[in-house]
Amino acid sequence: MLNPFKKGEVVACILCAMILSLSTLVSTAKAGIVDISRTELVNVELPDDWYLGEVAGLEFLPSGKMVVFNRGLHPLLIFSETGKFEREIGLGLFKVPHGLFVDKKGYIWTTDQETQQVLKFDLSGKIQLILGRKNSAGTGWFENGYQLTLFNAPSDVALDSDNNIYVADGGNFRIVKFDADGNLLKVWGSKGVEEGLFNFPHSLIIDDKDIIYVTDRQNARIQIFNDEGDFIKQWQNIGYPYELEQLDENTLVFTDARSGEINKIDFNGTVLERFGKWGKKESEFGFPHGLAIDKGMIYVGELLNWRIQKFK
């Protein structure tokens, strides 16, 4: 029988080994880089007594002007290349701004998680297309001759090379595909963890080969499909991807709002860098959400800090 004092020593040794192992694991893990020499706060000039709210979306127009989609009193704003306020569009149309996309022709697309709509604007602010019905969450009305597709917290929108429209319909756990005129073409996905299923598709981008990359936020992965919704592969163990953009021909970048990091990955799904951490100082991020790329710079909009930072 083991001496009780010896038994206590054995337990203590086991605990020491476990603590040492854990400390080694923590010390060798990739932590987010905090480097203020790489970071700059983006100063946007607003009219008197105007404020940015939570910065949910960022994009750049072909002209180089910046579009900001925020949750303040003036949600959809356009700024010059030097940050001067130029105009507001869509006043009164939004409740919970979320996704923002600018297509190659310069049209501005928005998603709102409470109005349940996807809107397409031209640069004059005129609405060119409406998807979904205002304040009506659901999957759709298709009985008695109706042909109405509804959304539940639509989170993002993107176009392929044929101008087909893809909506990440977050609360319905699916991707919805329309033609350029807004006619329903295809729906895929439901709630689950298996390949091709989702637990809140949050963001999507489409490359020049019409391959679709979807951030499956709650499942902590990126899933990849062809333009017919056929599953190709998935990337896991990368963090919790929120907003996704392509940085260059070899690299993607996404916001991880839980860690406060901006993660760079290659097209094998390997994490190359984690930048930033949760916080309020420069080079720290409070719920990073909006994301855009311009001239090699990464622009990040924050929900909690009501600001925009950029870094290389």
XYZ file of N, CA and C in Angstrom, residues 15-263:
747
model
N 0.538 17.308 -10.596
C -0.001 18.651 -10.761
C 1.057 19.606 -11.295
N 2.278 19.479 -10.781
C 3.370 20.326 -11.269
C 3.622 20.098 -12.752
N 3.612 18.832 -13.140
C 3.836 18.495 -14.549
C 2.740 19.069 -15.432
N 1.504 18.997 -14.942
C 0.378 19.530 -15.718
C 0.496 21.037 -15.872
N 0.853 21.717 -14.775
C 0.997 23.171 -14.825
C 2.123 23.566 -15.764
N 3.251 22.846 -15.689
C 4.392 23.129 -16.566
C 4.006 22.933 -18.018
N 3.291 21.840 -18.291
C 2.861 21.558 -19.654
C 1.945 22.648 -20.181
N 1.005 23.087 -19.318
C 0.079 24.129 -19.721
C 0.805 25.439 -19.964
N 1.744 25.786 -19.091
C 2.473 27.043 -19.255
C 3.310 27.025 -20.525
N 3.859 25.865 -20.843
C 4.627 25.732 -22.083
C 3.735 25.929 -23.290
N 2.532 25.333 -23.229
C 1.579 25.460 -24.331
C 1.190 26.909 -24.535
N 0.903 27.621 -23.423
C 0.511 29.022 -23.523
C 1.638 29.867 -24.082
N 2.874 29.599 -23.622
C 4.007 30.428 -24.047
C 4.341 30.226 -25.505
N 4.032 29.047 -26.055
C 4.369 28.786 -27.450
C 3.212 29.074 -28.388
N 2.015 29.361 -27.846
C 0.877 29.659 -28.709
C 1.104 30.984 -29.416
N 0.510 31.135 -30.613
C 0.619 32.383 -31.342
C -0.326 33.410 -30.732
N 0.220 34.450 -30.144
C -0.600 35.519 -29.590
C -0.682 36.651 -30.606
N -1.751 37.461 -30.495
C -1.887 38.578 -31.402
C -0.774 39.598 -31.217
N -0.237 40.080 -32.330
C 0.830 41.079 -32.302
C 0.225 42.449 -32.009
N 0.791 43.158 -31.049
C 0.405 44.545 -30.775
C 1.583 45.425 -31.160
N 1.405 46.230 -32.202
C 2.516 47.014 -32.729
C 1.972 48.348 -33.229
N 2.088 49.385 -32.399
C 1.513 50.675 -32.779
C 2.265 51.322 -33.928
N 3.479 50.841 -34.220
C 4.206 51.389 -35.361
C 3.572 50.966 -36.680
N 2.744 49.912 -36.640
C 2.058 49.439 -37.842
C 0.624 49.943 -37.942
N 0.163 50.633 -36.918
C -1.247 50.985 -36.807
C -1.449 52.491 -36.846
N -2.563 52.903 -37.431
C -2.905 54.325 -37.471
C -4.417 54.463 -37.315
N -4.833 55.378 -36.445
C -6.249 55.687 -36.324
C -6.688 56.477 -37.550
N -7.823 56.115 -38.103
C -8.341 56.794 -39.296
C -9.231 57.943 -38.846
N -8.828 59.143 -39.190
C -9.589 60.326 -38.799
C -10.593 60.663 -39.886
N -11.882 60.540 -39.561
C -12.924 60.952 -40.498
C -13.560 62.235 -39.973
N -13.717 63.199 -40.871
C -14.275 64.498 -40.500
C -15.782 64.471 -40.706
N -16.511 64.648 -39.607
C -17.969 64.615 -39.637
C -18.544 66.004 -39.411
N -19.774 66.244 -39.871
C -20.432 67.511 -39.528
C -20.542 67.683 -38.013
N -20.720 68.910 -37.572
C -20.832 69.187 -36.141
C -21.923 68.345 -35.495
N -21.597 67.777 -34.348
C -22.534 66.980 -33.535
C -22.981 65.677 -34.206
N -22.204 65.215 -35.174
C -22.409 63.876 -35.745
C -21.349 62.953 -35.160
N -21.711 61.694 -34.990
C -20.787 60.718 -34.421
C -20.919 59.392 -35.160
N -19.805 58.692 -35.276
C -19.881 57.300 -35.712
C -20.422 56.468 -34.558
N -21.278 55.525 -34.876
C -21.646 54.522 -33.894
C -20.794 53.290 -34.102
N -21.338 52.133 -33.797
C -20.618 50.873 -34.015
C -20.341 50.696 -35.503
N -19.074 50.552 -35.854
C -18.693 50.479 -37.277
C -18.804 49.031 -37.740
N -19.946 48.721 -38.355
C -20.240 47.351 -38.772
C -19.633 47.006 -40.122
N -19.540 47.991 -41.031
C -19.066 47.704 -42.378
C -18.182 48.803 -42.933
N -17.194 48.391 -43.720
C -16.291 49.308 -44.413
C -16.081 48.804 -45.835
N -16.038 49.716 -46.802
C -15.692 49.364 -48.173
C -15.108 50.593 -48.857
N -14.479 50.363 -50.012
C -13.957 51.459 -50.821
C -14.597 51.432 -52.198
N -14.962 52.607 -52.678
C -15.502 52.743 -54.023
C -14.373 52.661 -55.048
N -14.692 52.368 -56.299
C -13.637 52.361 -57.331
C -12.856 53.675 -57.391
N -13.478 54.777 -56.991
C -12.819 56.079 -56.997
C -11.813 56.243 -55.871
N -11.837 55.319 -54.882
C -10.965 55.420 -53.726
C -11.639 56.013 -52.502
N -12.864 56.483 -52.657
C -13.595 57.026 -51.518
C -14.029 55.896 -50.587
N -14.110 56.201 -49.294
C -14.442 55.187 -48.298
C -15.916 55.265 -47.922
N -16.545 54.085 -47.854
C -17.936 53.976 -47.414
C -17.937 53.356 -46.023
N -18.655 53.981 -45.098
C -18.731 53.512 -43.722
C -20.190 53.219 -43.382
N -20.442 52.011 -42.884
C -21.775 51.580 -42.471
C -21.737 51.389 -40.962
N -22.408 52.280 -40.247
C -22.300 52.273 -38.786
C -23.687 52.330 -38.146
N -23.713 52.137 -36.830
C -24.983 52.064 -36.110
C -25.286 53.337 -35.323
N -24.803 54.460 -35.817
C -25.140 55.752 -35.247
C -26.407 56.296 -35.887
N -26.661 57.590 -35.686
C -27.867 58.222 -36.232
C -27.767 58.439 -37.736
N -26.563 58.380 -38.257
C -26.330 58.581 -39.690
C -25.543 57.365 -40.198
N -26.239 56.315 -40.583
C -25.562 55.017 -40.760
C -24.653 54.875 -41.977
N -25.088 55.381 -43.144
C -24.357 55.080 -44.380
C -23.723 56.358 -44.918
N -22.383 56.426 -44.776
C -21.652 57.654 -45.053
C -20.547 57.424 -46.070
N -20.275 58.444 -46.879
C -19.196 58.397 -47.862
C -18.192 59.504 -47.539
N -16.907 59.122 -47.515
C -15.828 60.059 -47.212
C -14.849 60.116 -48.376
N -14.195 61.259 -48.519
C -13.167 61.403 -49.541
C -11.951 60.555 -49.172
N -10.993 60.497 -50.064
C -9.774 59.727 -49.801
C -8.981 60.297 -48.635
N -9.210 61.559 -48.304
C -8.515 62.179 -47.178
C -9.362 62.173 -45.899
N -10.528 61.542 -45.952
C -11.354 61.408 -44.760
C -12.385 62.495 -44.560
N -12.568 63.367 -45.551
C -13.573 64.424 -45.424
C -14.963 63.884 -45.757
N -15.938 64.274 -44.946
C -17.312 63.849 -45.182
C -17.812 64.418 -46.509
N -18.428 63.547 -47.321
C -18.971 63.996 -48.595
C -20.490 63.918 -48.637
N -21.048 62.776 -48.215
C -22.498 62.696 -48.265
C -23.011 61.515 -47.463
N -24.294 61.560 -47.177
C -24.998 60.469 -46.523
C -26.065 59.948 -47.477
N -26.278 58.640 -47.476
C -27.366 58.070 -48.264
C -28.160 57.096 -47.391
N -29.419 56.908 -47.758
C -30.252 55.904 -47.088
C -30.739 56.279 -45.702
N -30.772 57.577 -45.385
C -31.200 57.984 -44.046
C -32.623 57.491 -43.763
N -32.801 56.849 -42.603
C -34.099 56.353 -42.193
C -34.422 54.943 -42.640
N -33.505 54.312 -43.390
C -33.784 52.983 -43.939
C -33.212 51.847 -43.097
N -32.406 52.180 -42.081
C -31.669 51.132 -41.368
C -32.006 51.107 -39.882
N -31.923 49.902 -39.302
C -32.103 49.725 -37.863
C -30.871 49.092 -37.220
N -30.414 47.967 -37.766
C -29.188 47.321 -37.278
C -28.282 47.053 -38.480
N -27.523 48.058 -38.932
C -26.611 47.864 -40.059
C -25.643 46.715 -39.802
N -25.383 45.940 -40.853
C -24.457 44.821 -40.686
C -23.500 44.700 -41.862
N -23.914 44.088 -42.953
C -23.011 43.835 -44.068
C -22.969 44.971 -45.063
N -21.789 45.180 -45.649
C -21.581 46.217 -46.655
C -20.731 45.646 -47.778
N -21.131 45.939 -49.021
C -20.393 45.438 -50.183
C -20.472 46.479 -51.287
N -19.351 46.726 -51.953
C -19.318 47.591 -53.131
C -18.909 46.730 -54.318
N -19.751 46.714 -55.359
C -19.417 45.877 -56.522
C -18.489 46.626 -57.478
N -18.083 45.964 -58.547
C -17.084 46.524 -59.459
C -17.586 47.754 -60.191
N -18.897 47.906 -60.283
C -19.474 49.074 -60.946
C -19.691 50.235 -59.979
N -19.415 49.997 -58.704
C -19.547 51.057 -57.722
C -20.882 51.128 -57.025
N -21.753 50.150 -57.263
C -23.010 50.117 -56.518
C -22.740 49.684 -55.078
N -23.499 50.265 -54.161
C -23.335 50.000 -52.736
C -24.456 49.087 -52.263
N -24.092 47.958 -51.642
C -25.045 46.976 -51.149
C -24.975 46.921 -49.619
N -26.137 46.847 -48.983
C -26.187 46.785 -47.526
C -27.087 45.637 -47.068
N -26.794 45.122 -45.875
C -27.717 44.206 -45.205
C -28.017 44.766 -43.823
N -29.251 44.550 -43.387
C -29.682 45.030 -42.069
C -30.358 43.877 -41.336
N -29.895 43.609 -40.130
C -30.358 42.420 -39.416
C -31.690 42.613 -38.696
N -32.216 43.822 -38.701
C -33.541 44.027 -38.106
C -34.599 44.373 -39.147
N -34.239 45.167 -40.152
C -35.203 45.399 -41.230
C -35.337 44.164 -42.115
N -34.347 43.252 -42.035
C -34.352 41.980 -42.775
C -34.268 42.192 -44.280
N -33.544 43.243 -44.681
C -33.464 43.558 -46.109
C -32.028 43.669 -46.612
N -31.895 43.416 -47.894
C -30.676 43.712 -48.650
C -31.037 44.804 -49.639
N -30.281 45.909 -49.621
C -30.560 47.045 -50.501
C -29.358 47.330 -51.393
N -29.661 47.735 -52.620
C -28.630 48.142 -53.582
C -28.850 49.612 -53.923
N -27.788 50.433 -53.729
C -27.862 51.862 -54.000
C -26.914 52.234 -55.138
N -27.308 53.245 -55.925
C -26.327 53.864 -56.808
C -25.655 55.005 -56.043
N -24.688 55.652 -56.672
C -23.906 56.662 -55.961
C -24.695 57.930 -55.654
N -25.845 58.112 -56.307
C -26.696 59.257 -55.982
C -27.586 58.969 -54.785
N -27.566 57.703 -54.322
C -28.388 57.326 -53.185
C -29.725 56.722 -53.548
N -29.981 56.561 -54.833
C -31.247 55.955 -55.258
C -31.184 54.440 -55.099
N -32.265 53.842 -54.633
C -32.329 52.396 -54.467
C -32.567 51.740 -55.826
N -31.715 50.776 -56.158
C -31.814 50.074 -57.428
C -32.427 48.679 -57.294
N -32.352 48.107 -56.090
C -32.885 46.756 -55.892
C -33.163 46.542 -54.410
N -34.275 45.857 -54.112
C -34.644 45.508 -52.745
C -34.862 44.005 -52.669
N -34.193 43.352 -51.746
C -34.413 41.934 -51.482
C -34.928 41.789 -50.055
N -35.940 40.924 -49.878
C -36.578 40.775 -48.575
C -37.683 41.796 -48.391
N -38.433 41.641 -47.313
C -39.507 42.582 -46.988
C -39.208 43.239 -45.654
N -39.412 44.554 -45.589
C -39.040 45.314 -44.413
C -39.722 44.785 -43.154
N -38.898 44.575 -42.133
C -39.353 44.148 -40.797
C -40.058 42.794 -40.811
N -39.792 41.975 -41.822
C -40.457 40.668 -41.939
C -39.416 39.560 -41.998
N -39.142 38.952 -40.838
C -38.217 37.822 -40.798
C -38.935 36.553 -41.202
N -38.237 35.665 -41.908
C -38.824 34.398 -42.323
C -37.970 33.743 -43.377
N -38.507 32.722 -43.999
C -37.801 32.057 -45.095
C -38.405 32.409 -46.448
N -39.713 32.704 -46.489
C -40.331 33.126 -47.738
C -41.798 32.779 -47.826
N -42.468 33.407 -48.787
C -43.857 33.089 -49.129
C -43.865 32.548 -50.554
N -44.284 31.314 -50.693
C -44.298 30.703 -52.025
C -45.625 30.010 -52.330
N -46.595 30.149 -51.427
C -47.901 29.553 -51.678
C -48.816 30.591 -52.332
N -49.890 30.096 -52.955
C -50.911 30.957 -53.585
C -50.326 31.945 -54.591
N -49.257 31.522 -55.250
C -48.688 32.359 -56.303
C -47.629 33.347 -55.858
N -47.403 33.494 -54.524
C -46.373 34.422 -54.060
C -44.983 33.888 -54.385
N -44.082 34.810 -54.685
C -42.679 34.473 -54.940
C -41.806 35.452 -54.163
N -41.857 35.357 -52.839
C -41.146 36.298 -51.989
C -40.171 35.557 -51.087
N -38.891 35.828 -51.281
C -37.864 35.266 -50.409
C -37.653 36.212 -49.238
N -37.725 35.672 -48.041
C -37.489 36.446 -46.831
C -36.172 36.033 -46.190
N -35.666 36.889 -45.306
C -34.424 36.626 -44.590
C -34.660 36.693 -43.090
N -33.706 36.154 -42.365
C -33.676 36.279 -40.912
C -32.263 36.689 -40.516
N -32.091 37.970 -40.234
C -30.779 38.540 -39.911
C -29.776 38.339 -41.050
N -30.061 38.860 -42.245
C -29.080 38.761 -43.338
C -27.796 39.469 -42.947
N -26.677 38.779 -43.129
C -25.427 39.305 -42.585
C -24.457 39.831 -43.631
N -24.552 39.358 -44.874
C -23.610 39.835 -45.888
C -24.155 39.547 -47.272
N -23.538 40.183 -48.278
C -23.958 40.019 -49.672
C -22.732 40.180 -50.564
N -22.705 39.432 -51.672
C -21.605 39.532 -52.642
C -22.128 39.105 -54.011
N -21.360 39.428 -55.062
C -21.721 39.091 -56.441
C -20.653 38.206 -57.065
N -21.083 37.333 -58.008
C -20.107 36.572 -58.790
C -19.852 37.279 -60.114
N -19.103 36.645 -61.006
C -18.708 37.288 -62.261
C -19.870 37.502 -63.217
N -20.988 36.795 -63.007
C -22.195 36.984 -63.811
C -23.196 37.904 -63.130
N -22.766 38.559 -62.066
C -23.611 39.459 -61.280
C -24.740 38.756 -60.552
N -24.634 37.427 -60.412
C -25.559 36.745 -59.511
C -25.281 37.203 -58.092
N -26.324 37.248 -57.282
C -26.261 37.808 -55.937
C -26.311 36.673 -54.915
N -25.427 36.719 -53.943
C -25.390 35.708 -52.876
C -25.571 36.419 -51.535
N -26.510 35.945 -50.742
C -26.781 36.538 -49.438
C -26.494 35.504 -48.356
N -25.677 35.888 -47.383
C -25.476 35.062 -46.190
C -26.646 35.347 -45.249
N -27.583 34.421 -45.204
C -28.825 34.585 -44.443
C -28.609 33.963 -43.060
N -27.987 34.765 -42.175
C -27.446 34.240 -40.930
C -28.416 33.469 -40.072
N -29.566 34.077 -39.742
C -30.510 33.442 -38.834
C -31.263 32.275 -39.423
N -31.224 32.144 -40.751
C -31.794 30.967 -41.412
C -30.727 29.926 -41.742
N -29.471 30.233 -41.412
C -28.361 29.278 -41.533
C -28.215 28.757 -42.970
N -28.213 29.693 -43.923
C -28.197 29.282 -45.327
C -27.578 30.378 -46.196
N -27.268 30.006 -47.431
C -26.857 30.950 -48.462
C -27.969 30.985 -49.503
N -28.350 32.190 -49.924
C -29.422 32.361 -50.899
C -28.832 33.013 -52.148
N -29.088 32.404 -53.298
C -28.546 32.901 -54.560
C -29.674 33.436 -55.442
N -29.466 34.644 -55.987
C -30.408 35.286 -56.898
C -29.692 35.626 -58.204
N -30.466 35.817 -59.274
C -29.859 36.360 -60.485
C -29.722 37.872 -60.334
N -29.188 38.522 -61.345
C -28.894 39.949 -61.253
C -30.146 40.797 -61.060
N -31.306 40.262 -61.435
C -32.563 40.993 -61.291
C -33.280 40.679 -59.986
N -32.677 39.830 -59.162
C -33.279 39.515 -57.880
C -34.205 38.327 -57.879
N -34.168 37.521 -58.955
C -34.990 36.309 -59.002
C -34.260 35.162 -58.302
N -34.987 34.438 -57.476
C -34.379 33.349 -56.706
C -33.884 32.235 -57.623
N -32.628 31.824 -57.409
C -32.042 30.731 -58.180
C -31.804 29.482 -57.344
N -31.320 29.664 -56.121
C -30.891 28.494 -55.351
C -30.745 28.867 -53.884
N -30.977 27.883 -53.021
C -30.749 28.026 -51.584
C -29.995 26.793 -51.113
N -28.972 26.983 -50.264
C -28.350 25.808 -49.665
C -27.947 26.088 -48.224
N -27.951 25.008 -47.447
C -27.548 25.094 -46.048
C -28.715 25.028 -45.087
N -28.429 24.599 -43.880
C -29.340 24.613 -42.743
C -28.459 24.555 -41.496
N -29.054 24.544 -40.328
C -28.253 24.584 -39.109
C -27.621 23.231 -38.830
N -26.319 23.244 -38.542
C -25.621 22.007 -38.221
C -24.124 22.195 -38.234
N -23.412 21.137 -37.957
C -21.950 21.174 -37.900
C -21.304 20.390 -39.038
N -22.099 19.635 -39.781
C -21.538 18.845 -40.865
C -21.118 19.754 -42.030
N -20.358 19.194 -42.947
C -19.926 19.946 -44.126
C -21.145 20.431 -44.912
N -21.123 21.705 -45.275
C -22.225 22.279 -46.036
C -23.348 22.837 -45.188
N -23.306 22.612 -43.873
C -24.274 23.194 -42.953
C -23.619 24.359 -42.212
N -24.443 25.174 -41.550
C -23.927 26.394 -40.945
C -24.480 26.589 -39.539
N -23.701 27.322 -38.752
C -24.214 27.895 -37.517
C -23.885 29.378 -37.540
N -24.683 30.100 -38.237
C -24.630 31.522 -38.531
C -23.534 31.881 -39.547
N -23.863 31.759 -40.834
C -22.953 32.276 -41.869
C -22.897 33.794 -41.777
N -21.720 34.321 -41.515
C -21.592 35.731 -41.142
C -21.104 36.612 -42.282
N -20.181 36.106 -43.076
C -19.592 36.902 -44.148
C -19.286 35.991 -45.324
N -19.262 36.565 -46.522
C -18.862 35.774 -47.688
C -18.153 36.657 -48.697
N -17.184 36.067 -49.383
C -16.533 36.723 -50.507
C -16.461 35.719 -51.655
N -16.311 36.245 -52.872
C -16.284 35.412 -54.075
C -15.056 35.809 -54.887
N -14.211 34.833 -55.225
C -12.992 35.170 -55.956
C -13.247 35.226 -57.454
N -12.187 35.471 -58.231
C -12.361 35.660 -59.671
C -12.674 34.370 -60.418
N -12.637 33.236 -59.710
C -13.050 31.956 -60.298
C -14.432 31.538 -59.805
N -15.120 32.464 -59.172
C -16.458 32.239 -58.615
C -16.469 31.155 -57.544
N -15.379 31.058 -56.811
C -15.343 30.219 -55.610
C -15.811 31.066 -54.432
N -16.674 30.498 -53.603
C -17.336 31.246 -52.535
C -16.757 30.815 -51.190
N -16.323 31.794 -50.414
C -15.749 31.563 -49.095
C -16.724 32.126 -48.059
N -17.184 31.278 -47.151
C -18.195 31.671 -46.171
C -17.638 31.497 -44.761
N -17.694 32.559 -43.955
C -17.307 32.431 -42.549
C -18.487 31.844 -41.782
N -18.299 30.636 -41.306
C -19.306 29.910 -40.525
C -18.990 30.175 -39.057
N -19.472 31.323 -38.573
C -18.956 31.913 -37.341
C -19.024 31.001 -36.119
N -20.208 30.520 -35.802
C -20.364 29.746 -34.577
C -19.690 28.375 -34.661
N -19.452 27.897 -35.870
C -18.718 26.640 -36.047
C -17.217 26.862 -36.157
N -16.781 28.120 -36.048
C -15.348 28.459 -36.025
C -14.610 27.885 -37.232
N -15.129 28.194 -38.423
C -14.489 27.679 -39.637
C -14.870 28.551 -40.826
N -14.159 28.372 -41.910
C -14.513 28.935 -43.207
C -14.836 27.769 -44.125
N -16.003 27.805 -44.750
C -16.382 26.775 -45.708
C -16.290 27.344 -47.126
N -15.927 26.476 -48.055
C -15.667 26.905 -49.421
C -16.542 26.087 -50.370
N -17.208 26.803 -51.318
C -18.176 26.193 -52.231
C -17.935 26.681 -53.651
N -18.462 25.933 -54.624
C -18.544 26.486 -55.972
C -19.826 27.312 -56.090
N -20.058 27.881 -57.268
C -21.191 28.803 -57.403
C -22.540 28.109 -57.442
N -22.552 26.773 -57.408
C -23.802 26.030 -57.302
C -24.053 25.528 -55.892
N -23.163 25.920 -54.976
C -23.343 25.534 -53.589
C -22.770 24.179 -53.233
N -21.987 23.604 -54.146
C -21.353 22.313 -53.852
C -20.152 22.534 -52.936
N -20.099 21.770 -51.854
C -19.019 21.894 -50.886
C -17.690 21.455 -51.497
N -16.644 22.250 -51.248
C -15.302 21.926 -51.732
C -14.401 21.508 -50.572
N -14.284 22.378 -49.578
C -13.439 22.070 -48.417
C -13.749 23.061 -47.306
N -13.100 22.875 -46.163
C -13.267 23.781 -45.042
C -11.932 24.001 -44.341
N -11.831 25.156 -43.688
C -10.660 25.480 -42.892
C -11.091 25.632 -41.443
N -10.458 24.872 -40.569
C -10.773 24.911 -39.157
C -9.535 25.294 -38.345
N -9.698 25.432 -37.037
C -8.595 25.793 -36.135
C -7.933 27.103 -36.541
N -8.774 28.074 -36.886
C -8.274 29.372 -37.341
C -8.776 30.515 -36.464
N -9.572 30.214 -35.456
C -10.232 31.237 -34.659
C -11.705 31.276 -35.004
N -12.367 32.372 -34.621
C -13.782 32.569 -34.939
C -13.893 33.645 -36.017
N -14.045 33.250 -37.270
C -14.051 34.237 -38.356
C -15.378 34.996 -38.447
N -15.274 36.308 -38.470
C -16.444 37.175 -38.635
C -16.464 37.740 -40.057
N -15.768 38.851 -40.280
C -15.739 39.473 -41.605
C -14.494 39.012 -42.360
N -14.647 38.717 -43.655
C -13.573 38.150 -44.466
C -13.318 39.021 -45.691
N -12.037 39.217 -46.025
C -11.646 39.917 -47.248
C -10.395 39.253 -47.817
N -10.180 39.446 -49.120
C -8.946 38.971 -49.736
C -7.929 40.095 -49.720
N -6.768 39.821 -49.120
C -5.712 40.825 -49.006
C -4.905 40.918 -50.291
N -4.475 39.770 -50.820
C -3.731 39.713 -52.069
C -3.947 38.335 -52.680
N -3.194 38.005 -53.716
C -3.435 36.750 -54.421
C -3.109 35.517 -53.591
N -2.383 35.704 -52.506
C -1.974 34.573 -51.677
C -2.590 34.569 -50.279
N -3.286 35.645 -49.928
C -3.644 35.826 -48.519
C -5.065 36.343 -48.350
N -5.744 35.797 -47.348
C -7.026 36.307 -46.884
C -6.841 36.882 -45.488
N -7.768 37.729 -45.085
C -7.713 38.303 -43.744
C -9.130 38.347 -43.188
N -9.269 38.066 -41.885
C -10.598 38.141 -41.281
C -10.518 38.692 -39.860
N -11.636 39.243 -39.421
C -11.740 39.720 -38.045
C -12.213 38.574 -37.159
N -11.593 38.469 -35.993
C -12.042 37.549 -34.947
C -12.477 38.427 -33.775
N -13.773 38.684 -33.698
C -14.277 39.632 -32.713
C -14.153 39.117 -31.286
N -13.994 37.820 -31.125
C -13.916 37.265 -29.771
C -12.542 37.477 -29.150
N -11.509 37.306 -29.967
C -10.147 37.514 -29.461
C -9.684 38.951 -29.648
N -10.407 39.708 -30.486
C -9.964 41.056 -30.808
C -8.819 41.078 -31.807
N -8.630 39.979 -32.531
C -7.503 39.860 -33.462
C -7.960 39.952 -34.912
N -7.015 40.345 -35.751
C -7.192 40.310 -37.198
C -6.249 39.234 -37.717
N -6.793 38.174 -38.282
C -5.991 37.011 -38.650
C -5.759 36.953 -40.154
